[in-house]
PDB file of C-alpha atoms in Angstrom:
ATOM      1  CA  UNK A   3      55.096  63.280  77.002  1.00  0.00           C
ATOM      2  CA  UNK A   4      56.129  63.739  80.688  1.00  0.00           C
ATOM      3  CA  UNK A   5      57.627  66.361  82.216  1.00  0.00           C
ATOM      4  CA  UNK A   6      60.577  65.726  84.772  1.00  0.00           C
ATOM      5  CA  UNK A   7      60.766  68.305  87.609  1.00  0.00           C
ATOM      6  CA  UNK A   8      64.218  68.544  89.539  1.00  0.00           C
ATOM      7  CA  UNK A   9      63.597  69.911  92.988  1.00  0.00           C
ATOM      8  CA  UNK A  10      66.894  71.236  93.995  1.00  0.00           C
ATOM      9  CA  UNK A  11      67.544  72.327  97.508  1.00  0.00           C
ATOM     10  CA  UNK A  12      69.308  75.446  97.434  1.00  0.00           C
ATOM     11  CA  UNK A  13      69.819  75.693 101.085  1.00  0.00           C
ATOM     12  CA  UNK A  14      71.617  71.845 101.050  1.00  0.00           C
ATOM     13  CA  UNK A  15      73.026  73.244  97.700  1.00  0.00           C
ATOM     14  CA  UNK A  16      74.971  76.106  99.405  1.00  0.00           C
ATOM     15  CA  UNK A  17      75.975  74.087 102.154  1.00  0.00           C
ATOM     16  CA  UNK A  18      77.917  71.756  99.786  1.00  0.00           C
ATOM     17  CA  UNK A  19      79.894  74.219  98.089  1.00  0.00           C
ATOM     18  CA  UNK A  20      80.642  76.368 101.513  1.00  0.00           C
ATOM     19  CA  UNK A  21      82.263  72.835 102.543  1.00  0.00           C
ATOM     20  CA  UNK A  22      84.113  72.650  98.762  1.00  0.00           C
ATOM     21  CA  UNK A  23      85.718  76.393  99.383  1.00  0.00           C
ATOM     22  CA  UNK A  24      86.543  75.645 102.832  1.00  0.00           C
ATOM     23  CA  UNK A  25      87.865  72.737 101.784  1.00  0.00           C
ATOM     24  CA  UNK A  26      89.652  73.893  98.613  1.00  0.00           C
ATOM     25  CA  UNK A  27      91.243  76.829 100.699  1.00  0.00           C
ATOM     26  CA  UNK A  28      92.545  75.374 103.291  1.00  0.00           C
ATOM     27  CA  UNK A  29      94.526  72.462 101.133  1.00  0.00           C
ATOM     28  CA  UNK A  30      95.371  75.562  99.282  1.00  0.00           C
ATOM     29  CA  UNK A  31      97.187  76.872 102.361  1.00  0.00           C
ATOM     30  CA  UNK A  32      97.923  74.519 104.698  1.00  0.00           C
ATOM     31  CA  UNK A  33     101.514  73.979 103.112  1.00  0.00           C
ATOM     32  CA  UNK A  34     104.090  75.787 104.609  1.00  0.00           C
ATOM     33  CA  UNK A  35     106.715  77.303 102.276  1.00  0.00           C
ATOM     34  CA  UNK A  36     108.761  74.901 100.279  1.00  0.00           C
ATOM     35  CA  UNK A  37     112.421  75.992  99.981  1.00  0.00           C
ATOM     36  CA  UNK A  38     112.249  77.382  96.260  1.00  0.00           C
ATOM     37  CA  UNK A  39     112.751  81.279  93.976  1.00  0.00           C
ATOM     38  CA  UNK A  40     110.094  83.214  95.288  1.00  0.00           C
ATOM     39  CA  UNK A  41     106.599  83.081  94.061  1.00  0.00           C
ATOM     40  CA  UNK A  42     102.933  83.499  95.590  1.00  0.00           C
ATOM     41  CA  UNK A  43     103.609  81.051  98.258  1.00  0.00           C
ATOM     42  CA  UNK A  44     106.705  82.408  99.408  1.00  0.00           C
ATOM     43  CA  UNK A  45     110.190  81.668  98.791  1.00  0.00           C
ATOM     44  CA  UNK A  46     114.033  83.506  98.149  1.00  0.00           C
ATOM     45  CA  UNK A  47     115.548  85.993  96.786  1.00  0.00           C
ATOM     46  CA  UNK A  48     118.395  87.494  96.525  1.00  0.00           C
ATOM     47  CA  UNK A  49     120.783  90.821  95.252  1.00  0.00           C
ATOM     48  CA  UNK A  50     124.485  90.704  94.773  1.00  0.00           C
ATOM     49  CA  UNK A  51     125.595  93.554  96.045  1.00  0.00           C
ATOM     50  CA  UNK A  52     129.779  93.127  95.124  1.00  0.00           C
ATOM     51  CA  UNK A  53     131.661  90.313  93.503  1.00  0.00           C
ATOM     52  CA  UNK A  54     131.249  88.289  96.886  1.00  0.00           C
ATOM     53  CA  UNK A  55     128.520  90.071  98.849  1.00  0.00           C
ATOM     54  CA  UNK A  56     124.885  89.206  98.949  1.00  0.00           C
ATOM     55  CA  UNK A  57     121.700  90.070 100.565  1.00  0.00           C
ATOM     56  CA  UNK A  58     119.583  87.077 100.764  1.00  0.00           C
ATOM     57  CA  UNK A  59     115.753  87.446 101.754  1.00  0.00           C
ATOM     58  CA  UNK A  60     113.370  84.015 102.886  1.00  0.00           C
ATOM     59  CA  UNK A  61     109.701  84.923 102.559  1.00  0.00           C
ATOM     60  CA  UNK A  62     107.436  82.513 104.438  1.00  0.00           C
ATOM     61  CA  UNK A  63     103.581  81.690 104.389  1.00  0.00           C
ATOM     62  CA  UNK A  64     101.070  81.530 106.912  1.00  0.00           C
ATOM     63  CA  UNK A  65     101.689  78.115 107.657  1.00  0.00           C
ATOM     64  CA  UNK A  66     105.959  78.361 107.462  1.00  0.00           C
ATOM     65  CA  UNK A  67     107.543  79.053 111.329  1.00  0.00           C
ATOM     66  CA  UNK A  68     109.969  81.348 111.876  1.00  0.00           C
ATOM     67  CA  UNK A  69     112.503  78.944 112.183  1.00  0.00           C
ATOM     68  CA  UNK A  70     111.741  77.508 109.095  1.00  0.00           C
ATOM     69  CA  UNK A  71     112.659  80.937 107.523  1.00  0.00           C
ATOM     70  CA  UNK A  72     115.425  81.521 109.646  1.00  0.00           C
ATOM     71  CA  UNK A  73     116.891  78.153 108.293  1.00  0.00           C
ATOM     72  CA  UNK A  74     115.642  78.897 105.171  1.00  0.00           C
ATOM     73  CA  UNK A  75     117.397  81.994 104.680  1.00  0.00           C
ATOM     74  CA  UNK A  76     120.527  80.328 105.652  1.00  0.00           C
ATOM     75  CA  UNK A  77     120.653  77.557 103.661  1.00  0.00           C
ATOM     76  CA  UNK A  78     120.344  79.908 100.154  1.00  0.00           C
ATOM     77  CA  UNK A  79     122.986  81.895 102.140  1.00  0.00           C
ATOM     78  CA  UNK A  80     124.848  78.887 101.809  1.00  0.00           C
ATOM     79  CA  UNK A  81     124.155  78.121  98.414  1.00  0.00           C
ATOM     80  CA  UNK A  82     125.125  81.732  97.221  1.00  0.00           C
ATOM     81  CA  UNK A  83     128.372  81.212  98.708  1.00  0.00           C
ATOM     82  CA  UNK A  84     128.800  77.680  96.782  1.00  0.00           C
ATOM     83  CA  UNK A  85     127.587  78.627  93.745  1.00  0.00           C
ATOM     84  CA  UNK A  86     129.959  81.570  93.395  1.00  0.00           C
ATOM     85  CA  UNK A  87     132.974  79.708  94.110  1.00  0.00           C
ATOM     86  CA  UNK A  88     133.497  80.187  97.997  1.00  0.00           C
ATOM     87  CA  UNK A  89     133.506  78.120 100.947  1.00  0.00           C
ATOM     88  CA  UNK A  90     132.734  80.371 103.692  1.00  0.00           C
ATOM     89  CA  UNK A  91     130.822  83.422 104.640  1.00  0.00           C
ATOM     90  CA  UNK A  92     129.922  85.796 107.534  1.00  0.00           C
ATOM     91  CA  UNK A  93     126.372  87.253 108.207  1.00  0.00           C
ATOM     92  CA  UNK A  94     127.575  90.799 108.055  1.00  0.00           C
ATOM     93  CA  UNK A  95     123.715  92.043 109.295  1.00  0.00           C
ATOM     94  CA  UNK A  96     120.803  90.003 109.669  1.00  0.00           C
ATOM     95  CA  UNK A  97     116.749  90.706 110.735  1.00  0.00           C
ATOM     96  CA  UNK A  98     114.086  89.344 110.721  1.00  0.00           C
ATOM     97  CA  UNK A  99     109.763  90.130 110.864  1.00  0.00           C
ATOM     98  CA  UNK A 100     106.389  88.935 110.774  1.00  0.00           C
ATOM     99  CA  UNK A 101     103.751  90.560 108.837  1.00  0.00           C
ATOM    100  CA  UNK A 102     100.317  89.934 109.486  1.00  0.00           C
ATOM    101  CA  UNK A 103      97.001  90.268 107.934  1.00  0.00           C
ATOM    102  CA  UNK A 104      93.390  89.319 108.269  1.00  0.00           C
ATOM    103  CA  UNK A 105      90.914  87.662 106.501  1.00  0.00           C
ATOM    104  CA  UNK A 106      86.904  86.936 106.857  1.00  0.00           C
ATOM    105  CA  UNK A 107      85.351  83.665 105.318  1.00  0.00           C
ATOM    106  CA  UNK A 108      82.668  84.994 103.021  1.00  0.00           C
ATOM    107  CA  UNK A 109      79.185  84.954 104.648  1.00  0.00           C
ATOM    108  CA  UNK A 110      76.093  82.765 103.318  1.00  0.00           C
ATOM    109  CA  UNK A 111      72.581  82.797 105.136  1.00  0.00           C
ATOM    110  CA  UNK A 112      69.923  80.451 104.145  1.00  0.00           C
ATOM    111  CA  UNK A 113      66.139  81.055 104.735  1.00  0.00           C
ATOM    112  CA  UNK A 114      64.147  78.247 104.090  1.00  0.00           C
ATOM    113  CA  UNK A 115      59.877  78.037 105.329  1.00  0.00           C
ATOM    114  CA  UNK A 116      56.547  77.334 104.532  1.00  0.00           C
ATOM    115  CA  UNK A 117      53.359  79.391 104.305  1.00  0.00           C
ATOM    116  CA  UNK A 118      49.629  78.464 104.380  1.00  0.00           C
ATOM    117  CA  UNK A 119      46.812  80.864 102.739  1.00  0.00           C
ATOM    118  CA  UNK A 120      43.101  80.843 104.118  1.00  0.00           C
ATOM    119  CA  UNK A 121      41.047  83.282 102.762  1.00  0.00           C
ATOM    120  CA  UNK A 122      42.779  86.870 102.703  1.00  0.00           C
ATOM    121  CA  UNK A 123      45.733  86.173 105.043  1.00  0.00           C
ATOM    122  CA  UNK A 124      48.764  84.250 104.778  1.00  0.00           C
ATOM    123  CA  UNK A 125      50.439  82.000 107.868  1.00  0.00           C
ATOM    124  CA  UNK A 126      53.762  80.809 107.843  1.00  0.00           C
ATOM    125  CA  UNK A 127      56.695  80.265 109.879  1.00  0.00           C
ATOM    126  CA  UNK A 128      60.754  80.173 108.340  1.00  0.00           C
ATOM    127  CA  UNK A 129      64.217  79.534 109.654  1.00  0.00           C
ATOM    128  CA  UNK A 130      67.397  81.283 108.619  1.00  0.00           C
ATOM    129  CA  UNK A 131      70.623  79.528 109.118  1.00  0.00           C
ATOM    130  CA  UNK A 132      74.029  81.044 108.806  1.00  0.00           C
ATOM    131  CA  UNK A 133      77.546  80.400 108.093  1.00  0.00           C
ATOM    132  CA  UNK A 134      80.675  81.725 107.467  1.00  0.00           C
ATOM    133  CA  UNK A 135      81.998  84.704 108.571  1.00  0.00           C
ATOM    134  CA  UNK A 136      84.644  83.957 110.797  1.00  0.00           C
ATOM    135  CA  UNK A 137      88.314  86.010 110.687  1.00  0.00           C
ATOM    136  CA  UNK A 138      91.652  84.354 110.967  1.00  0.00           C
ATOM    137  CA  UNK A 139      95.075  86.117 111.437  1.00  0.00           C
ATOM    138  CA  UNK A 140      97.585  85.230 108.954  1.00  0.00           C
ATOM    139  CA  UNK A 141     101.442  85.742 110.360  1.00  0.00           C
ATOM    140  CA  UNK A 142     104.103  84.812 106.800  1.00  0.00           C
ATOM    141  CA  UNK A 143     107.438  85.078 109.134  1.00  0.00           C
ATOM    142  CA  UNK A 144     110.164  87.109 106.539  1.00  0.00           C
ATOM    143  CA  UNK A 145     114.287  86.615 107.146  1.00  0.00           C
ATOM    144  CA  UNK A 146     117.091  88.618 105.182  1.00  0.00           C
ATOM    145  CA  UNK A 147     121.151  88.024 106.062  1.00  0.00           C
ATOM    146  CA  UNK A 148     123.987  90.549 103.988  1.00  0.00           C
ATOM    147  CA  UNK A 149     126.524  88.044 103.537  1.00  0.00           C
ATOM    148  CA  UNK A 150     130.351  87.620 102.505  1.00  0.00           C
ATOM    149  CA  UNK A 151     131.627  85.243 100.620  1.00  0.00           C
ATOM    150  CA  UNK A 152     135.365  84.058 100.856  1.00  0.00           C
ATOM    151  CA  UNK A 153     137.406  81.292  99.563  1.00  0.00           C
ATOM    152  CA  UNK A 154     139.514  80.416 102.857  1.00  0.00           C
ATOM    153  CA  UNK A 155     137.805  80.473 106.603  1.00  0.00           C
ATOM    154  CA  UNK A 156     138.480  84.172 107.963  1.00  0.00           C
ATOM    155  CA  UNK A 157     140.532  84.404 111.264  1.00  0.00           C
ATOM    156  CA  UNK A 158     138.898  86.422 113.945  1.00  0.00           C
ATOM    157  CA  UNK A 159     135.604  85.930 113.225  1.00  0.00           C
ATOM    158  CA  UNK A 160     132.084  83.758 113.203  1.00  0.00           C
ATOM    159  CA  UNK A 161     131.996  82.211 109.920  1.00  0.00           C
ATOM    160  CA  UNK A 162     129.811  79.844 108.246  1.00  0.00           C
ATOM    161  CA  UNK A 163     131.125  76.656 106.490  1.00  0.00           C
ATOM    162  CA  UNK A 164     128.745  77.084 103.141  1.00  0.00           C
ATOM    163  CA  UNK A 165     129.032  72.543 102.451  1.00  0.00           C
ATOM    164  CA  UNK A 166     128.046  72.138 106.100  1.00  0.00           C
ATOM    165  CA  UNK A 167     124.872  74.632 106.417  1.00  0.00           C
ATOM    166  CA  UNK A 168     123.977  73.184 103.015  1.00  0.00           C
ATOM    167  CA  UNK A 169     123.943  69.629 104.064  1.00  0.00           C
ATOM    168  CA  UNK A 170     122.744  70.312 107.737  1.00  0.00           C
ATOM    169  CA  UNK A 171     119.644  72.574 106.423  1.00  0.00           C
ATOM    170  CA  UNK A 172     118.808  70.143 103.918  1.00  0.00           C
ATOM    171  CA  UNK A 173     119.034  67.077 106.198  1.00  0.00           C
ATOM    172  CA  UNK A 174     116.816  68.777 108.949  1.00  0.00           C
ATOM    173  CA  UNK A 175     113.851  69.404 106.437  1.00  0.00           C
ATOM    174  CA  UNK A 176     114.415  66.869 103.610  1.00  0.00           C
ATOM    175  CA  UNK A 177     115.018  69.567 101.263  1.00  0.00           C
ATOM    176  CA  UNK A 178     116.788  68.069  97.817  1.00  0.00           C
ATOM    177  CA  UNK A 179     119.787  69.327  96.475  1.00  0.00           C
ATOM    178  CA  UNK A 180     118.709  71.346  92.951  1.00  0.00           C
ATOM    179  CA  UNK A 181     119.659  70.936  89.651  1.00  0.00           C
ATOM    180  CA  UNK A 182     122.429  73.399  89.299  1.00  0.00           C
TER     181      UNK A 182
END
């Protein structure tokens, strides 16, 4: 019977899968936030505070600009307002940040050489190769308005026409209108 050896290369071997996780994380990632109920990627929220006030939060990714939030944020602003029976509303306060954090690719080095024996001593020579290790800044932009809600367009003030933000917002990013 013969015996089949496999000679694996462990140093081609790690290569390979450093490219898969690179790979694999960055399609991960490279989305920016879709406009949907928060979740790990981002996404709103929202707490009635009264029968027709609301604070509405938009909480972005790495890859989702501020903008994006900004309109975001607006557009379930909008929705709110719609979905309680109202037509306009006012941004009674409104802010808006950036948190960041860091992170470091995980580090890998390969060693790889050959060695000769003659008589007591050994020669050799061997290479190490690394990779990996680099740090990235991750900025997720974050957006919250307080909003009221009301059924006719207040005098006196800037006011919001909920149908038109909707339909703008969605327009501008090809967002579809939901189920409800």
């Amino acid at each position: 019977a013969h015996k089949m050896l496999i000679f694996v290369d462990l140093n081609i071997m790690k290569k390979y899968l450093f490219i898969i996780y690179t790979i694999t994380t960055f399609l991960f990632l490279s989305c920016a936030t879709m406009y949907q109920p928060q979740s790990v990627t981002g996404g709103y929220s929202e707490t009635q505070l009264d029968k027709n006030m609301f604070r509405v939060r938009f909480n972005g990714n790495g890859y989702t600009s501020s903008a994006r939030s900004s309109d975001f944020c607006l557009l379930r602003s909008a929705e709110l307002c719609k979905e309680n029976g109202y037509k306009y509303f006012i941004i009674l306060d409104e802010s808006s940040g950036v948190s960041q954090s860091q992170y470091t690719t995980p580090t890998t080095t390969n060693t790889s050489g050959s060695a000769t024996a003659i008589g007591n001593s050994v020669y050799g020579n061997a290479t190490s190769t690394t990779y990996g290790g680099q740090t990235y800044t991750v900025s997720r932009p974050s957006n919250e308005n307080t909003i009221i809600c009301f059924l006719d367009k207040p005098k006196n003030s800037i006011s919001y026409n909920a149908d038109y933000i909707n339909k703008s917002i969605r327009q501008k990013y090809n967002v579809k209108q939901s189920a409800t």
